[in-house]
Protein backbone atom coordinates (compact mmCIF):
# COMPACT_ATOMS: atom_id res chain seq x y z
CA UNK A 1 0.00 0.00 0.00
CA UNK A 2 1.02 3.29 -0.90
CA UNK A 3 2.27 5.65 2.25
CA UNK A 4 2.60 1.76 4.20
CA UNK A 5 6.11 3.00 5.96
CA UNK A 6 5.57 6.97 5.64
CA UNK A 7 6.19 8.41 9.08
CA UNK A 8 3.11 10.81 9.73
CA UNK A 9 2.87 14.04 12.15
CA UNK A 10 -0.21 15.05 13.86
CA UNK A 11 -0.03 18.44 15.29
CA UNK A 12 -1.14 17.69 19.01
CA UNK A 13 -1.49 21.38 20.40
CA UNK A 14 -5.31 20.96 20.56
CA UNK A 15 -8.03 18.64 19.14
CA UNK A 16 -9.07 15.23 18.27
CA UNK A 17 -5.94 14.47 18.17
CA UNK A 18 -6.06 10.62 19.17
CA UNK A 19 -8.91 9.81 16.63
CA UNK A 20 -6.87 10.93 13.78
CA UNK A 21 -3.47 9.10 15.00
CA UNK A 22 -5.72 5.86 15.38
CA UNK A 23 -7.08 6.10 12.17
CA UNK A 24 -3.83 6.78 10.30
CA UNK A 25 -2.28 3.64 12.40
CA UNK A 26 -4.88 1.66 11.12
CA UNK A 27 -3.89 2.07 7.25
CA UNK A 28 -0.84 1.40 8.09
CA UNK A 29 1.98 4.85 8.93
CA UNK A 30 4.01 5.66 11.62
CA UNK A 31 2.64 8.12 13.49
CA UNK A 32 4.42 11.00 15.25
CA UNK A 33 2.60 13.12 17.92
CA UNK A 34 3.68 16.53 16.67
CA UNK A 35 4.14 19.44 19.90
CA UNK A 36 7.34 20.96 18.69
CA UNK A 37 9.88 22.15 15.58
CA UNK A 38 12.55 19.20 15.86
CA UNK A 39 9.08 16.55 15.69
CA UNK A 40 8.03 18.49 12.65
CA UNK A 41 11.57 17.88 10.92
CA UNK A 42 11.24 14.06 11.41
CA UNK A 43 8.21 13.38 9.72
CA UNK A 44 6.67 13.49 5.97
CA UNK A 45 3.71 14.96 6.39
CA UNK A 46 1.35 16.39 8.98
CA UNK A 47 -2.07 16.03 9.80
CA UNK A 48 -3.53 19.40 11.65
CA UNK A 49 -6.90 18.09 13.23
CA UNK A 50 -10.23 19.38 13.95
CA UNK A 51 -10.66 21.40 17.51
CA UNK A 52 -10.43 25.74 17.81
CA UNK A 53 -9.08 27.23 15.57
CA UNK A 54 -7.69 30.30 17.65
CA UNK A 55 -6.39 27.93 20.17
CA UNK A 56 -4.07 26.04 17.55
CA UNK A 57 -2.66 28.87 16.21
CA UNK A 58 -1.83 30.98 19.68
CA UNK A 59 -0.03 27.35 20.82
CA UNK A 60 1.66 27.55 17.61
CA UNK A 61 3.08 30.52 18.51
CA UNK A 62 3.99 29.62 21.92
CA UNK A 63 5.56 26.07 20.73
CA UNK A 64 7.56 27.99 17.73
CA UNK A 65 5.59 25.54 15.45
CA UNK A 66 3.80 28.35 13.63
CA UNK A 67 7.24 29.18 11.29
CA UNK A 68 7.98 25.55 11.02
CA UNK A 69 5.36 24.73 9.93
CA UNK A 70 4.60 27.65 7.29
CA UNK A 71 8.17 26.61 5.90
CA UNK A 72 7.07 22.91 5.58
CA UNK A 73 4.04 23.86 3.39
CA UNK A 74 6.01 26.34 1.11
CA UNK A 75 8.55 23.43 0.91
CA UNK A 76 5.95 21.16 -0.42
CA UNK A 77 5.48 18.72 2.48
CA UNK A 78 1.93 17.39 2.49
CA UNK A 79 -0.76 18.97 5.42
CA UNK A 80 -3.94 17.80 5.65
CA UNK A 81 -6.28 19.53 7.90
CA UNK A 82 -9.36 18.74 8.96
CA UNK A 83 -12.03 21.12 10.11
CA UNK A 84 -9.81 23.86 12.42
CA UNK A 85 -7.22 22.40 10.33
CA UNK A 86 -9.05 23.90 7.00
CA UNK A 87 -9.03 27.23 8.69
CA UNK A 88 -5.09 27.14 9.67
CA UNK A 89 -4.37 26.12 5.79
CA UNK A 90 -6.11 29.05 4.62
CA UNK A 91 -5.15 31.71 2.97
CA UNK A 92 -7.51 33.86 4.37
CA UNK A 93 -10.09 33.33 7.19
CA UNK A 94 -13.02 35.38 7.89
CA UNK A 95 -14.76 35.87 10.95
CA UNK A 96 -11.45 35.02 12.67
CA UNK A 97 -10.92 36.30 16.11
CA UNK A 98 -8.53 39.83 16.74
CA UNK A 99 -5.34 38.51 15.61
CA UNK A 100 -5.59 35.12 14.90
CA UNK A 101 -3.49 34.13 12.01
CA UNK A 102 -3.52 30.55 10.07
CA UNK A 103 -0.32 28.79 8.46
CA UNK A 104 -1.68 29.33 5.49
CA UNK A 105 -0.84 27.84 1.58
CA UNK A 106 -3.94 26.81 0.68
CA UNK A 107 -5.56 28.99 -2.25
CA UNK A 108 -9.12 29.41 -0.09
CA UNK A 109 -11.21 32.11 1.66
CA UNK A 110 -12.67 29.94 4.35
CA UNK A 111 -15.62 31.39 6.99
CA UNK A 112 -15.55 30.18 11.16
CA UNK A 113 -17.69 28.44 12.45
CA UNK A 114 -19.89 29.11 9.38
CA UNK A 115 -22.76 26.08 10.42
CA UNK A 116 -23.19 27.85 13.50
CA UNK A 117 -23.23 26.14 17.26
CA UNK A 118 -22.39 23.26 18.14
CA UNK A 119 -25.95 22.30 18.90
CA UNK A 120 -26.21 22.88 15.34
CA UNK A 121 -23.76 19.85 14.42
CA UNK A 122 -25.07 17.31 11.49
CA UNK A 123 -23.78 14.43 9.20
CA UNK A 124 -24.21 14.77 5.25
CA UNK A 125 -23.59 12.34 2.45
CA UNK A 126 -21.18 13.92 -0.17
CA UNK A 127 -20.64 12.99 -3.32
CA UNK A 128 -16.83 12.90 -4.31
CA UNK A 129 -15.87 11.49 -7.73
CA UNK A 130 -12.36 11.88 -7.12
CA UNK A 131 -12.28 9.15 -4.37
CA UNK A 132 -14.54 6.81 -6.51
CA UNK A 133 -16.95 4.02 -4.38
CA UNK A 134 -19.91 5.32 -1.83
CA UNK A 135 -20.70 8.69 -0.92
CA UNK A 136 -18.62 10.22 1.90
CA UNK A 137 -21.07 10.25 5.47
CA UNK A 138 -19.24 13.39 6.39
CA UNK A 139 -19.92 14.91 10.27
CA UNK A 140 -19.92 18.73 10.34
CA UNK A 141 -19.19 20.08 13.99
CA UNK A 142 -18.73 24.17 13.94
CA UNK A 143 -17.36 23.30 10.93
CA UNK A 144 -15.99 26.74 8.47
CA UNK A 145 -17.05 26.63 4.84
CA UNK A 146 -14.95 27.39 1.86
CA UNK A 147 -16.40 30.59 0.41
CA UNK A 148 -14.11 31.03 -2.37
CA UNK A 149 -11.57 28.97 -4.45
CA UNK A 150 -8.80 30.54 -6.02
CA UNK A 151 -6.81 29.45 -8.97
CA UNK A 152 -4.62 27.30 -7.40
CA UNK A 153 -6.85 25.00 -5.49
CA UNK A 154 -9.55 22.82 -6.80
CA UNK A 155 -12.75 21.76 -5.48
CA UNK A 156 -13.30 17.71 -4.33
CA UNK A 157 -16.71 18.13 -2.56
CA UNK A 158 -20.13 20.48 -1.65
CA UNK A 159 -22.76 20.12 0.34
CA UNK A 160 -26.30 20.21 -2.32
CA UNK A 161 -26.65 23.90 -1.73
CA UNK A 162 -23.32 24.41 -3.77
CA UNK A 163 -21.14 25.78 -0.51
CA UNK A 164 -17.65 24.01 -0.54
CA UNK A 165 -16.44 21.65 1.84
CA UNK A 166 -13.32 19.40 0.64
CA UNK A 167 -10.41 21.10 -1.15
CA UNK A 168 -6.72 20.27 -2.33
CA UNK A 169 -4.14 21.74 -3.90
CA UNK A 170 -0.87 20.08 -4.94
CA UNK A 171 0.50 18.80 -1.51
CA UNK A 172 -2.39 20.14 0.70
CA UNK A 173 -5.83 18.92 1.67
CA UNK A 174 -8.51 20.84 3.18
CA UNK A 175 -12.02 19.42 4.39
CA UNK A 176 -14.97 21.26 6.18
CA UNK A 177 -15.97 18.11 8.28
CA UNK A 178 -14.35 15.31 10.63
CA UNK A 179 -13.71 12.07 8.39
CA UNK A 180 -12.11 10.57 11.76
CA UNK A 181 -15.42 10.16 13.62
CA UNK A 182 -17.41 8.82 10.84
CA UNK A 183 -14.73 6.12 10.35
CA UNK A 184 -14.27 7.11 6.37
CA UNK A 185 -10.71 6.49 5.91
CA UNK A 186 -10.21 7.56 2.10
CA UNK A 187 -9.37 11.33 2.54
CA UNK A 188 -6.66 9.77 4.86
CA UNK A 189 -5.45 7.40 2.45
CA UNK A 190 -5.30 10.05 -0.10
CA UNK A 191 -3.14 12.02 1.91
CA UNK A 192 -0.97 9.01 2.66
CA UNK A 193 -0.61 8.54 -1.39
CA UNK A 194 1.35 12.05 -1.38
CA UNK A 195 3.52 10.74 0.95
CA UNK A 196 4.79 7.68 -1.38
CA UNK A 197 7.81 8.28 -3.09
CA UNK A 198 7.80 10.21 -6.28
C-alpha cells in the first residue's frame, strides 16, 4: 500500500488528536505526535486536526511551530487539515478572532464556524468522484465553509446547496468536516498517497 512506511505528524497542540493518529495507524503509517519544531523535521507529512481554531494557532506561537510549519508547506510537504485544520491552511479566514493568524498555503477564503453552534452539528452524504466508491457520510461540527476557491486550489466536494467543503491543492488537503469520527478512511489514504515516493 502506498504511504505503508511513511512516518506521519499530527499536530497535538489541541483537538481530536487521538482519533486521527488511530485512524492513520490503522492504514498502516508511523505516526508521530507533533508538539514541537525538531518533531516536525522528522516526519513526511502532517495532519492538523479538527478542535479551535484560535487555540491552535496561539499554541503555535507559543511552541515555535507556527514558522515551522509555514516553511514545511512552502517546501511542499503534504498537510492535511481537517475542520480547524481547514481554517489554519487558509489563505484567508473570515470571521477570525482579533489577531488570529492561520499557516496558510492553501488557495481558499474559508468562513468560522460558518454552520453555527455546536448544537447545530449534522452528518451529510457527499458525493466525491475523485475518491470513486460510496458517498462520503461526512460529520460537520462548527465546521468553516470554503467561500471562495482561487486558482490554485480545486474543489473535491459540496454540500447540495453548492457551498464548498473538501479542497486540495498540490500537496495540501482541506475538508470542512471530521472524516475521523465517521470512520471514512479515504481522505486519509489520499493524503498518505502524497507521501509515497515520487
Amino acid at each position: 500500500m502506498a504511504g505503508k512506511s511513511a512516518k506521519v505528524g499530527v499536530l497535538a497542540l489541541q483537538g481530536d488528536v487521538r482519533e486521527h493518529a488511530a485512524l492513520l495507524v490503522g492504514l498502516g503509517a508511523d505516526v508521530v505526535l507533533v508538539r514541537r519544531p525538531e518533531e516536525l523535521a522528522a516526519v513526511d507529512g502532517l495532519v492538523i486536526p479538527g478542535g479551535e481554531s484560535s487555540v491552535i494557532d496561539k499554541l503555535s506561537r507559543i511552541f515555535g511551530m507556527q514558522e515551522p510549519i509555514r516553511a514545511a508547506i512552502a517546501d511542499g510537504m503534504p498537510v492535511f487539515g481537517t475542520c480547524a485544520g481547514l481554517i489554519m491552511l487558509a489563505d484567508t479566514v473570515t470571521d477570525a478572532i482579533d489577531g488570529q493568524e492561520s499557516f496558510g498555503g492553501l488557495d481558499v477564503v474559508v468562513r468560522r464556524n460558518a454552520f453555527g453552534r455546536q448544537a447545530e452539528s449534522f452528518e451529510a452524504e457527499l458525493d466525491v468522484p475523485e475518491l470513486g466508491g460510496a458517498p462520503v457520510k461526512a460529520a460537520f461540527i462548527r465546521g468553516p465553509v470554503v467561500e471562495s476557491v482561487g486558482p490554485a486550489a480545486s474543489v473535491l466536494a459540496a454540500l447540495p446547496d453548492g457551498r464548498v467543503v473538501a479542497v486540495e491543492q498540490e500537496n495540501l488537503l482541506g475538508l470542512s468536516f471530521h472524516p475521523e469520527i465517521t470512520g471514512e478512511t479515504r481522505f486519509h489514504q489520499r493524503f498518505l498517497d502524497l507521501l509515497a515516493p515520487r
